Every structure is written in structure tokens, then in C-alpha cells.
Short mmCIF file of C-alpha atoms and ligand atoms in Angstrom, two decimals:
data_model
loop_
_atom_site.label_atom_id
_atom_site.label_comp_id
_atom_site.label_asym_id
_atom_site.label_seq_id
_atom_site.Cartn_x
_atom_site.Cartn_y
_atom_site.Cartn_z
CA MET A 1 141.84 -65.28 116.40
CA THR A 2 139.09 -66.81 118.46
CA GLU A 3 139.84 -70.53 118.05
CA TYR A 4 142.51 -70.72 120.74
CA TRP A 5 143.06 -71.28 124.42
CA TYR A 6 143.95 -67.97 126.06
CA PRO A 7 145.15 -67.15 129.58
CA ALA A 8 142.24 -65.47 131.35
CA ILE A 9 142.59 -64.94 135.10
CA ALA A 10 144.61 -66.10 138.09
CA ASP A 11 142.81 -68.87 139.97
CA ARG A 12 143.27 -67.01 143.27
CA LYS A 13 141.36 -63.99 141.91
CA VAL A 14 138.13 -65.99 141.78
CA PRO A 15 136.28 -65.96 145.13
CA ARG A 16 134.29 -68.86 146.62
CA ARG A 17 130.86 -67.29 147.04
CA LYS A 18 130.50 -64.94 144.10
CA GLY A 19 131.56 -64.38 140.54
CA VAL A 20 134.10 -62.09 138.94
CA ARG A 21 133.66 -60.39 135.62
CA ARG A 22 136.27 -60.04 132.88
CA THR A 23 136.16 -58.77 129.32
CA LEU A 24 137.93 -61.21 127.01
CA LEU A 25 137.96 -61.25 123.21
CA GLY A 26 135.30 -58.55 123.23
CA GLN A 27 132.88 -60.58 125.35
CA GLU A 28 131.80 -60.28 128.97
CA VAL A 29 132.53 -63.40 130.96
CA VAL A 30 131.76 -64.31 134.57
CA PHE A 31 134.12 -66.67 136.41
CA PHE A 32 133.01 -68.60 139.49
CA ARG A 33 133.68 -71.96 141.12
CA GLY A 34 132.26 -75.28 139.98
CA LYS A 35 131.28 -78.18 142.23
CA GLU A 36 134.86 -79.39 142.56
CA GLY A 37 136.14 -75.91 143.35
CA GLN A 38 137.57 -75.45 139.86
CA VAL A 39 137.13 -72.12 138.06
CA VAL A 40 134.37 -72.18 135.42
CA ALA A 41 133.12 -69.50 133.02
CA LEU A 42 129.76 -68.38 131.64
CA SER A 43 128.67 -65.52 129.45
CA ASN A 44 128.03 -62.69 131.93
CA TRP A 45 124.59 -61.62 130.66
CA CYS A 46 121.62 -63.43 132.13
CA PRO A 47 119.50 -64.89 129.30
CA HIS A 48 116.31 -63.79 131.10
CA ARG A 49 116.70 -60.01 130.95
CA ASN A 50 120.44 -59.43 130.68
CA ALA A 51 121.41 -58.62 134.24
CA SER A 52 125.10 -59.01 135.07
CA LEU A 53 125.71 -62.42 136.64
CA ALA A 54 128.92 -61.12 138.18
CA GLN A 55 126.73 -59.21 140.66
CA GLY A 56 125.11 -62.45 141.71
CA LYS A 57 125.87 -64.81 144.56
CA CYS A 58 126.85 -68.46 144.70
CA HIS A 59 124.25 -69.73 147.19
CA PHE A 60 124.66 -73.39 146.23
CA ALA A 61 127.89 -75.24 145.41
CA GLY A 62 128.77 -75.07 141.73
CA THR A 63 126.09 -72.50 140.83
CA ILE A 64 125.68 -68.78 140.37
CA THR A 65 122.39 -66.92 140.88
CA CYS A 66 121.41 -63.91 138.83
CA PRO A 67 121.13 -60.81 141.06
CA TYR A 68 117.87 -59.64 139.40
CA HIS A 69 115.20 -62.37 139.49
CA GLY A 70 117.25 -65.20 140.90
CA LEU A 71 117.69 -67.48 137.90
CA THR A 72 120.31 -69.98 139.06
CA PHE A 73 122.80 -71.62 136.70
CA ASP A 74 125.08 -74.56 137.21
CA GLU A 75 128.66 -74.64 135.94
CA THR A 76 127.58 -75.82 132.48
CA GLY A 77 125.28 -72.80 132.18
CA GLU A 78 122.10 -74.83 132.60
CA ALA A 79 119.29 -72.92 134.36
CA LYS A 80 118.38 -75.02 137.42
CA ALA A 81 116.01 -72.85 139.45
CA PHE A 82 114.18 -69.52 139.27
CA LEU A 83 114.30 -68.30 142.85
CA GLY A 84 112.21 -65.18 142.14
CA GLU A 85 109.31 -67.21 140.69
CA GLY A 86 109.71 -70.06 143.12
CA ALA A 87 109.84 -73.82 142.73
CA ARG A 88 106.73 -73.92 140.48
CA SER A 89 108.43 -71.78 137.80
CA ARG A 90 107.78 -72.98 134.25
CA TYR A 91 110.91 -71.24 132.99
CA ILE A 92 113.33 -74.05 133.85
CA GLY A 93 114.01 -76.41 130.97
CA ARG A 94 112.71 -73.88 128.48
CA ARG A 95 114.70 -73.36 125.29
CA GLY A 96 117.06 -70.39 125.53
CA ALA A 97 116.99 -70.31 129.34
CA ASP A 98 120.58 -71.53 129.61
CA ALA A 99 123.67 -69.32 129.67
CA ARG A 100 126.56 -69.94 127.28
CA SER A 101 129.42 -71.68 129.03
CA PHE A 102 133.08 -71.53 128.02
CA PRO A 103 135.49 -74.43 128.57
CA THR A 104 138.23 -73.62 131.11
CA GLN A 105 141.33 -75.39 132.38
CA THR A 106 143.54 -74.36 135.29
CA HIS A 107 147.28 -75.07 135.18
CA LYS A 108 149.88 -73.79 137.64
CA GLY A 109 147.27 -71.48 139.15
CA LEU A 110 146.35 -69.82 135.86
CA VAL A 111 142.92 -70.26 134.27
CA PHE A 112 142.82 -70.71 130.50
CA ILE A 113 139.64 -70.25 128.51
CA TRP A 114 138.36 -71.45 125.13
CA MET A 115 135.99 -68.94 123.54
CA GLY A 116 136.05 -70.32 120.02
CA GLU A 117 133.08 -71.35 117.92
CA GLY A 118 134.54 -74.76 117.16
CA LYS A 119 135.35 -77.71 119.39
CA PRO A 120 138.25 -76.90 121.77
CA SER A 121 141.65 -77.94 120.42
CA PRO A 122 144.09 -79.81 122.66
CA ILE A 123 145.31 -77.14 125.08
CA ALA A 124 148.95 -78.23 124.75
CA GLU A 125 148.89 -76.93 121.17
CA ASP A 126 148.36 -73.39 122.45
CA VAL A 127 149.90 -73.23 125.93
CA PRO A 128 153.64 -73.69 126.70
CA PRO A 129 154.71 -77.19 127.81
CA GLU A 130 155.93 -76.12 131.26
CA PHE A 131 152.29 -75.65 132.34
CA PHE A 132 151.88 -79.43 132.12
CA ASP A 133 155.23 -80.36 133.65
CA PRO A 134 155.06 -81.24 137.36
CA LYS A 135 158.73 -80.30 137.82
CA SER A 136 158.47 -76.73 136.56
CA LEU A 137 157.87 -73.61 138.60
CA VAL A 138 155.77 -71.14 136.63
CA LEU A 139 155.25 -67.70 138.13
CA PHE A 140 153.10 -65.18 136.34
CA SER A 141 151.83 -61.61 136.41
CA GLN A 142 149.03 -59.88 134.60
CA GLN A 143 148.75 -56.33 133.26
CA ARG A 144 146.25 -54.38 131.24
CA TRP A 145 147.51 -52.33 128.32
CA LYS A 146 145.37 -49.76 126.58
CA ALA A 147 146.37 -51.05 123.16
CA ASN A 148 145.00 -53.41 120.56
CA TRP A 149 146.46 -56.91 120.89
CA ARG A 150 148.49 -56.71 117.69
CA PRO A 151 150.67 -53.68 118.47
CA ALA A 152 150.81 -54.99 122.06
CA LEU A 153 152.47 -58.18 120.82
CA GLU A 154 154.30 -56.91 117.77
CA ASN A 155 157.16 -55.07 119.44
CA LEU A 156 159.13 -58.18 118.70
CA GLN A 157 162.71 -58.71 117.58
CA ASP A 158 162.71 -55.50 115.61
CA SER A 159 165.03 -52.55 116.17
CA HIS A 160 163.22 -51.02 119.16
CA ALA A 161 165.05 -52.73 122.03
CA PHE A 162 168.34 -50.92 121.58
CA TYR A 163 166.62 -47.56 121.65
CA VAL A 164 163.55 -47.94 123.88
CA HIS A 165 165.20 -49.96 126.61
CA ARG A 166 168.56 -48.20 126.74
CA ASN A 167 167.97 -46.91 130.27
CA SER A 168 166.16 -49.91 131.71
CA LEU A 169 167.65 -51.69 134.68
CA GLU A 170 167.77 -54.81 132.52
CA VAL A 171 170.12 -53.15 130.02
CA LEU A 172 172.10 -51.18 132.59
CA SER A 173 172.85 -54.35 134.54
CA GLN A 174 174.18 -56.33 131.56
CA ASP A 175 177.79 -57.33 131.26
CA GLU A 176 179.77 -56.67 128.06
CA HIS A 177 178.28 -59.65 126.20
CA GLY A 178 174.75 -58.83 127.23
CA LEU A 179 175.17 -55.23 126.21
CA ASN A 180 176.63 -56.34 122.90
CA LEU A 181 173.56 -58.52 122.35
CA LEU A 182 171.24 -55.66 123.03
CA LEU A 183 173.17 -53.37 120.73
CA HIS A 184 171.55 -52.92 117.41
CA MET A 185 172.21 -55.45 114.70
CA GLY A 186 171.94 -52.92 111.93
CA PRO A 187 169.29 -53.42 109.29
CA GLU A 188 169.71 -57.20 108.95
CA ARG A 189 167.84 -59.90 110.83
CA PRO A 190 168.64 -63.61 111.02
CA PRO A 191 166.42 -66.02 109.06
CA THR A 192 163.26 -67.44 110.59
CA LYS A 193 161.14 -70.51 110.01
CA ILE A 194 157.68 -71.80 110.87
CA VAL A 195 157.47 -74.89 113.08
CA ASN A 196 154.43 -77.22 112.92
CA GLY A 197 152.34 -74.39 111.51
CA ARG A 198 152.10 -72.95 115.01
CA ALA A 199 155.28 -71.06 115.80
CA LEU A 200 157.65 -68.60 114.19
CA VAL A 201 161.20 -69.11 115.45
CA PHE A 202 164.69 -68.11 114.40
CA GLU A 203 166.49 -70.78 112.39
CA ASN A 204 169.20 -70.72 114.98
CA THR A 205 166.99 -70.81 118.03
CA ARG A 206 169.97 -70.18 120.29
CA PHE A 207 171.60 -67.18 118.73
CA PHE A 208 170.46 -64.91 121.55
CA ASP A 209 173.02 -66.15 123.99
CA PHE A 210 173.92 -63.83 126.84
CA GLN A 211 176.83 -66.11 127.74
CA ASP A 212 178.50 -66.06 124.39
CA SER A 213 181.02 -63.35 123.64
CA GLN A 214 181.03 -64.30 119.95
CA GLN A 215 177.35 -64.01 119.14
CA LYS A 216 177.93 -62.64 115.72
CA ARG A 217 179.29 -65.92 114.45
CA LYS A 218 175.88 -67.43 115.24
CA THR A 219 173.97 -64.90 113.21
CA ASN A 220 176.48 -63.77 110.61
CA ILE A 221 175.35 -60.31 111.50
CA GLU A 222 177.95 -57.71 112.25
CA ARG A 223 177.24 -55.90 115.45
CA ALA A 224 177.82 -52.22 115.79
CA GLU A 225 180.53 -50.61 117.82
CA PHE A 226 179.10 -49.21 120.99
CA GLN A 227 179.07 -45.70 119.56
CA GLU A 228 178.35 -45.17 115.88
CA THR A 229 178.81 -42.03 113.82
CA TYR A 230 175.85 -40.61 111.91
CA PRO A 231 176.83 -38.55 108.84
CA GLY A 232 173.29 -37.19 108.56
CA LEU A 233 173.74 -35.62 111.98
CA GLY A 234 176.99 -33.90 111.10
CA GLY A 235 179.08 -36.79 112.37
CA ALA A 236 177.40 -36.92 115.78
CA LYS A 237 177.73 -40.11 117.79
CA PHE A 238 175.03 -42.18 119.41
CA PRO A 239 174.92 -43.22 122.21
CA ARG A 240 176.36 -39.87 123.08
CA THR A 241 178.57 -41.12 125.89
CA LYS A 242 180.26 -44.40 126.78
CA VAL A 243 178.78 -44.48 130.28
CA ARG A 244 176.75 -47.64 129.64
CA LEU A 245 179.77 -49.39 128.17
CA HIS A 246 181.89 -48.60 131.23
CA LEU A 247 179.05 -49.68 133.49
CA SER A 248 178.86 -53.02 131.68
CA HIS A 249 182.48 -53.74 132.66
CA VAL A 250 181.59 -53.20 136.30
CA MET A 251 178.50 -55.38 135.90
CA GLY A 252 180.59 -58.03 134.17
CA PHE A 253 182.92 -58.11 137.15
CA LEU A 254 179.99 -58.44 139.58
CA ARG A 255 178.20 -61.04 137.48
CA ARG A 256 181.29 -63.22 137.23
CA HIS A 257 181.37 -63.30 141.02
CA LEU A 258 177.65 -63.91 141.48
CA ARG A 259 177.35 -66.43 138.69
CA GLN A 260 174.21 -68.55 138.62
CA GLU A 261 173.98 -71.96 137.01
CA ARG A 262 172.79 -71.69 133.46
CA ASP A 263 171.61 -74.01 130.76
CA TRP A 264 169.18 -73.92 127.89
CA MET A 265 165.75 -74.75 129.26
CA VAL A 266 163.54 -75.00 126.21
CA LYS A 267 164.10 -78.31 124.46
CA ASP A 268 161.15 -78.14 122.11
CA GLU A 269 161.90 -76.10 118.99
CA GLU A 270 158.25 -75.15 118.65
CA TRP A 271 158.42 -73.27 121.96
CA SER A 272 161.90 -71.77 121.58
CA LEU A 273 162.95 -68.20 120.81
CA GLY A 274 160.16 -66.67 118.78
CA VAL A 275 156.42 -66.34 118.86
CA HIS A 276 153.84 -69.11 119.13
CA LEU A 277 150.22 -68.92 118.03
CA PRO A 278 148.08 -67.36 119.10
CA THR A 279 150.10 -64.66 120.89
CA THR A 280 152.95 -66.02 123.02
CA PHE A 281 156.45 -64.59 122.75
CA ARG A 282 159.27 -66.80 124.13
CA PHE A 283 162.81 -66.12 125.23
CA ASP A 284 165.14 -68.62 126.92
CA TYR A 285 167.45 -66.75 129.31
CA GLN A 286 169.02 -70.04 130.48
CA THR A 287 168.24 -69.12 134.10
CA HIS A 288 164.52 -68.95 133.36
CA VAL A 289 162.23 -68.86 130.37
CA TYR A 290 160.47 -65.59 129.71
CA SER A 291 157.09 -65.61 127.98
CA ARG A 292 154.67 -62.83 127.19
CA ALA A 293 151.16 -63.86 126.16
CA VAL A 294 148.55 -61.38 124.99
CA THR A 295 144.83 -61.99 125.42
CA PRO A 296 142.75 -59.45 123.52
CA LYS A 297 140.36 -57.68 125.87
CA ASN A 298 138.51 -55.74 123.21
CA ALA A 299 139.58 -53.87 120.07
CA ASP A 300 141.44 -51.22 122.09
CA GLU A 301 142.76 -53.05 125.14
CA SER A 302 144.80 -56.14 125.91
CA TRP A 303 145.60 -58.37 128.86
CA ILE A 304 149.32 -59.07 129.06
CA PHE A 305 150.40 -62.23 130.88
CA TYR A 306 154.06 -62.75 131.75
CA TYR A 307 155.25 -66.25 132.59
CA ASN A 308 158.52 -66.89 134.36
CA THR A 309 159.50 -70.56 134.16
CA SER A 310 162.30 -72.30 136.01
CA TYR A 311 163.20 -75.76 137.27
CA PRO A 312 164.58 -75.31 140.80
CA ALA A 313 166.14 -78.54 142.03
CA THR A 314 165.47 -78.06 145.75
CA PRO A 315 162.67 -76.49 147.82
CA LEU A 316 165.14 -73.85 149.01
CA ARG A 317 165.96 -72.80 145.45
CA ARG A 318 162.27 -72.75 144.69
CA LEU A 319 161.74 -70.37 147.56
CA ARG A 320 164.66 -68.22 146.50
CA HIS A 321 163.33 -68.00 142.97
CA ARG A 322 159.88 -67.06 144.22
CA LEU A 323 161.21 -64.37 146.56
CA ASN A 324 163.39 -62.93 143.85
CA TYR A 325 160.37 -62.83 141.54
CA VAL A 326 158.10 -61.08 144.01
CA LEU A 327 160.64 -58.65 145.44
CA TYR A 328 162.67 -57.76 142.37
CA TYR A 329 162.19 -59.55 139.05
CA ASP A 330 158.50 -58.78 138.54
CA TRP A 331 159.18 -55.08 138.93
CA LYS A 332 162.46 -55.05 137.01
CA GLN A 333 161.21 -57.04 134.02
CA HIS A 334 157.52 -56.28 133.80
CA ARG A 335 157.29 -52.71 135.11
CA ASN A 336 160.65 -51.09 134.51
CA PHE A 337 161.57 -52.83 131.23
CA SER A 338 158.19 -53.66 129.68
CA GLY A 339 156.71 -50.45 131.05
CA GLN A 340 158.87 -48.72 128.44
CA ASP A 341 157.14 -50.74 125.72
CA LYS A 342 153.73 -50.08 127.24
CA ARG A 343 154.27 -46.32 127.20
CA ILE A 344 155.04 -46.35 123.46
CA VAL A 345 152.62 -49.04 122.37
CA GLU A 346 149.59 -47.48 124.07
CA GLU A 347 150.01 -44.39 121.90
CA ILE A 348 150.51 -46.16 118.55
CA SER A 349 147.81 -45.39 116.04
CA TYR A 350 147.24 -48.87 114.65
CA LYS A 351 144.33 -47.71 112.55
CA GLU A 352 146.62 -45.69 110.28
CA PRO A 353 146.16 -46.85 106.70
CA GLN A 354 149.74 -47.85 106.09
CA GLU A 355 153.15 -48.49 107.56
CA LYS A 356 156.46 -48.22 105.73
CA PHE A 357 158.54 -51.13 106.87
CA SER A 358 162.27 -51.49 107.10
CA SER A 359 164.22 -54.72 106.74
CA SER A 360 164.59 -54.90 110.53
CA ASP A 361 160.81 -55.29 110.80
CA ALA A 362 161.04 -58.74 109.22
CA PHE A 363 160.03 -60.58 112.38
CA PRO A 364 156.76 -58.77 113.13
CA LEU A 365 155.91 -59.03 109.44
CA ALA A 366 156.58 -62.76 109.44
CA TYR A 367 154.29 -63.04 112.46
CA ARG A 368 151.48 -61.34 110.55
CA LEU A 369 151.98 -63.86 107.78
CA LEU A 370 151.88 -66.71 110.30
CA VAL A 371 148.55 -65.39 111.59
CA THR A 372 147.01 -64.97 108.14
CA GLU A 373 148.20 -68.27 106.75
CA HIS A 374 148.26 -70.61 109.72
CA SER A 375 145.88 -69.44 112.44
CA ARG A 376 142.94 -71.72 113.21
CA LYS A 377 139.71 -70.72 111.59
CA PRO A 378 136.29 -71.45 113.09
CA ASP A 379 135.23 -73.55 110.11
CA ALA A 380 138.38 -75.68 110.19
CA ASP A 381 136.94 -77.95 112.88
S1 FES B 401 117.66 -60.96 134.50
FE1 FES B 401 118.50 -62.66 135.42
S2 FES B 401 116.88 -63.56 136.44
FE2 FES B 401 116.00 -61.90 135.44
FE1 FE2 B 402 160.51 -54.02 124.24
#
């Protein structure tokens, strides 16, 4: 899926006087600063003799100079001077002397890149609306997973959460309702639909409600008792103890006394609970919106971007939200919780010839269908 805007790099990671190199969608890209200070991107290999532009310097505003023979490019990739040959160089203006440039846009401190063959689509079709909303606070983190982008994204609304995350701080700090939500739903999954050909969401976009003690009436799915009995295991129970259940009562007590204001934050169905093309997973926690966006690095590695969106009403709340993110949330959600996914996903053999799906894999399967049937193709422009 090349014909999309993808998150690429934090604006603050790009220095003033030199470039920085990143592998994105299997290509080497150099980021540096344009005339206005904005982050711009070129193909990293110098068209002259393929030196790495990321080793070069930015001697003149809005340019980068190749470290080898000094070919100097502006932010559009046009070769402007050949410092090694001097001002009389006949190379400038020659066909093929320019470097390929990639369109970029920076929103909320995050640089997005278009690496498609076709004309760039409107960025708001690919990037969540809060990035264009002056009132929102969007905090983000970036990780690198040693996994192909598809398995990196596909651990979605299937049956893994109950098992993989059972000892995460996120699960252990839930109250009774939260724990009930994270309990397995059995083999069924609620129905999904495709919105505007760009997103796969649950028909009831609000069934995942941590506040609601009666979630099952929203999904018509019976939830399991905390411990279930497995005849195939000689009647053994799993989970093997009720420790987590007891803990959830304590957490419920604490949470009721530390209650934060909550309300649904995502108004636009297209960006609600589900996954949006190309690779953004969304979850409205009512205190913040959680998103996970995957940018393929190459066939075997992925960049994972986490967005945390909120709408703090006062500067003090803004500060509190930021501090909480830096000191606690980023670790709790993206290292402790998602680290459990990372550990599994990095070892998945996605090149195996076949998988044998269960009914609870309906969501990742529906996502594959969304990609095959609805993703933008280069020739569609
Ligand atoms: S390789 Fe870049 S100037 Fe020669
Ligand atoms: Fe997970």
C-alpha cells in the first residue's frame, strides 16, 4: 500500500544543519529542513554516484549537500550547485541530476510523508482528524518492531487480548467492568461494516465501553464467567485463580474515588473503534483516544506510531495530561501492554503458506478484505 500518507518521523528529530536517514516503505529517505524550517524529504541516494545524502551537511538554508562531491540540492530535489566541480560545472540543469523528492506535511509535531506513485491524496483521508484540530492535544511515541507491517497491525480485536495481556498493568488495574470487557467473548464477534471505503468499524462503534456494566446487551455476546472449566483439560479451570477478579474489586473502589471526567471523543464514525486505511487502529477510551499506526519500514520491519489524543480544557489540565503521558502512560500502554504484543508478533512466521482461522479472527480477516478491495492503487489516480 504505497498510495497513502504515512507517519514518518517526529519533527524534533530532524536537526537544523544536517539530514537524518530513515527507511520507509522499503526506500531510503533523507529528511532535512526546507527554507521555512519545515521538514522535507528526498531519496537518500545521490543521483551522481549514490553517496548517502544523510551524511551531508546543510551549508545553505533549505538545501542539503552530498558528502562525496558536493552536489547541492534544494528542498524540491533540484540540483543547484556542484561544489566539488565549482561554479563552472556543466552538471547543473542536466537531465537526471535531480533527486526524487517526497511530499511531506507536519501536524502536531509529526511529519507525514507521501511516497506513492500517484498524485498525493488529501491528507485528511488518511490521517485522523485530531491532527487538524487546533483544540486537540496529540502526544505520540514511535517504536520499531522487527515484524512485517501486516502481523504488526493484525493483532486486532481477535481473541489474543484476554490471554496475552492478562498480566499487563492495564488489565490488572481495571475495575470489574473493565475486566469483564477484557474477558474473552467466546468464539463470536460483533458485526462490522466498511465506512466510506476507508475504514472497518464495528456496527455498534461504542460497544467497548469501560463504563458500562452491561456491555453484553450492546453486543448480544455472552461473556464468560471469570473462570471457565475446560473438559479437554480434565475439568481444569482457567484462569487458575481468582486473584485478578479480587484485584478488580479493589481497583473499582479506587477508581470510583479517583474518577476522571469521561465522554466519547470520536464523533466521526469513519475514525471510531476499528481500523482505518492504510494502517491505523482506533480505540476511544473516553478519557483519550488511542491510535496505533504502522508504517512499513521494509518487508521485515515496521515503525509503530502511537497517538494519544485528548481535549484538555485548561492549560493546567494540558500539563497534567502531558506529565502523565511522559511519566506513566507511555510506559504503561506502549511498553508494558504493547510490549507483550511485540514479543509475540516479532516471532510470527508470516511467510507460512496457510493459516487456519477461527470465527474470532473475523476482524483481522475483514481488514485483509478491506485492503484488497478498497486500498488505493497507483493507477487509480
Ligand atoms: S555522489 Fe553525490 S556528489 Fe558525487
Ligand atoms: Fe494486544
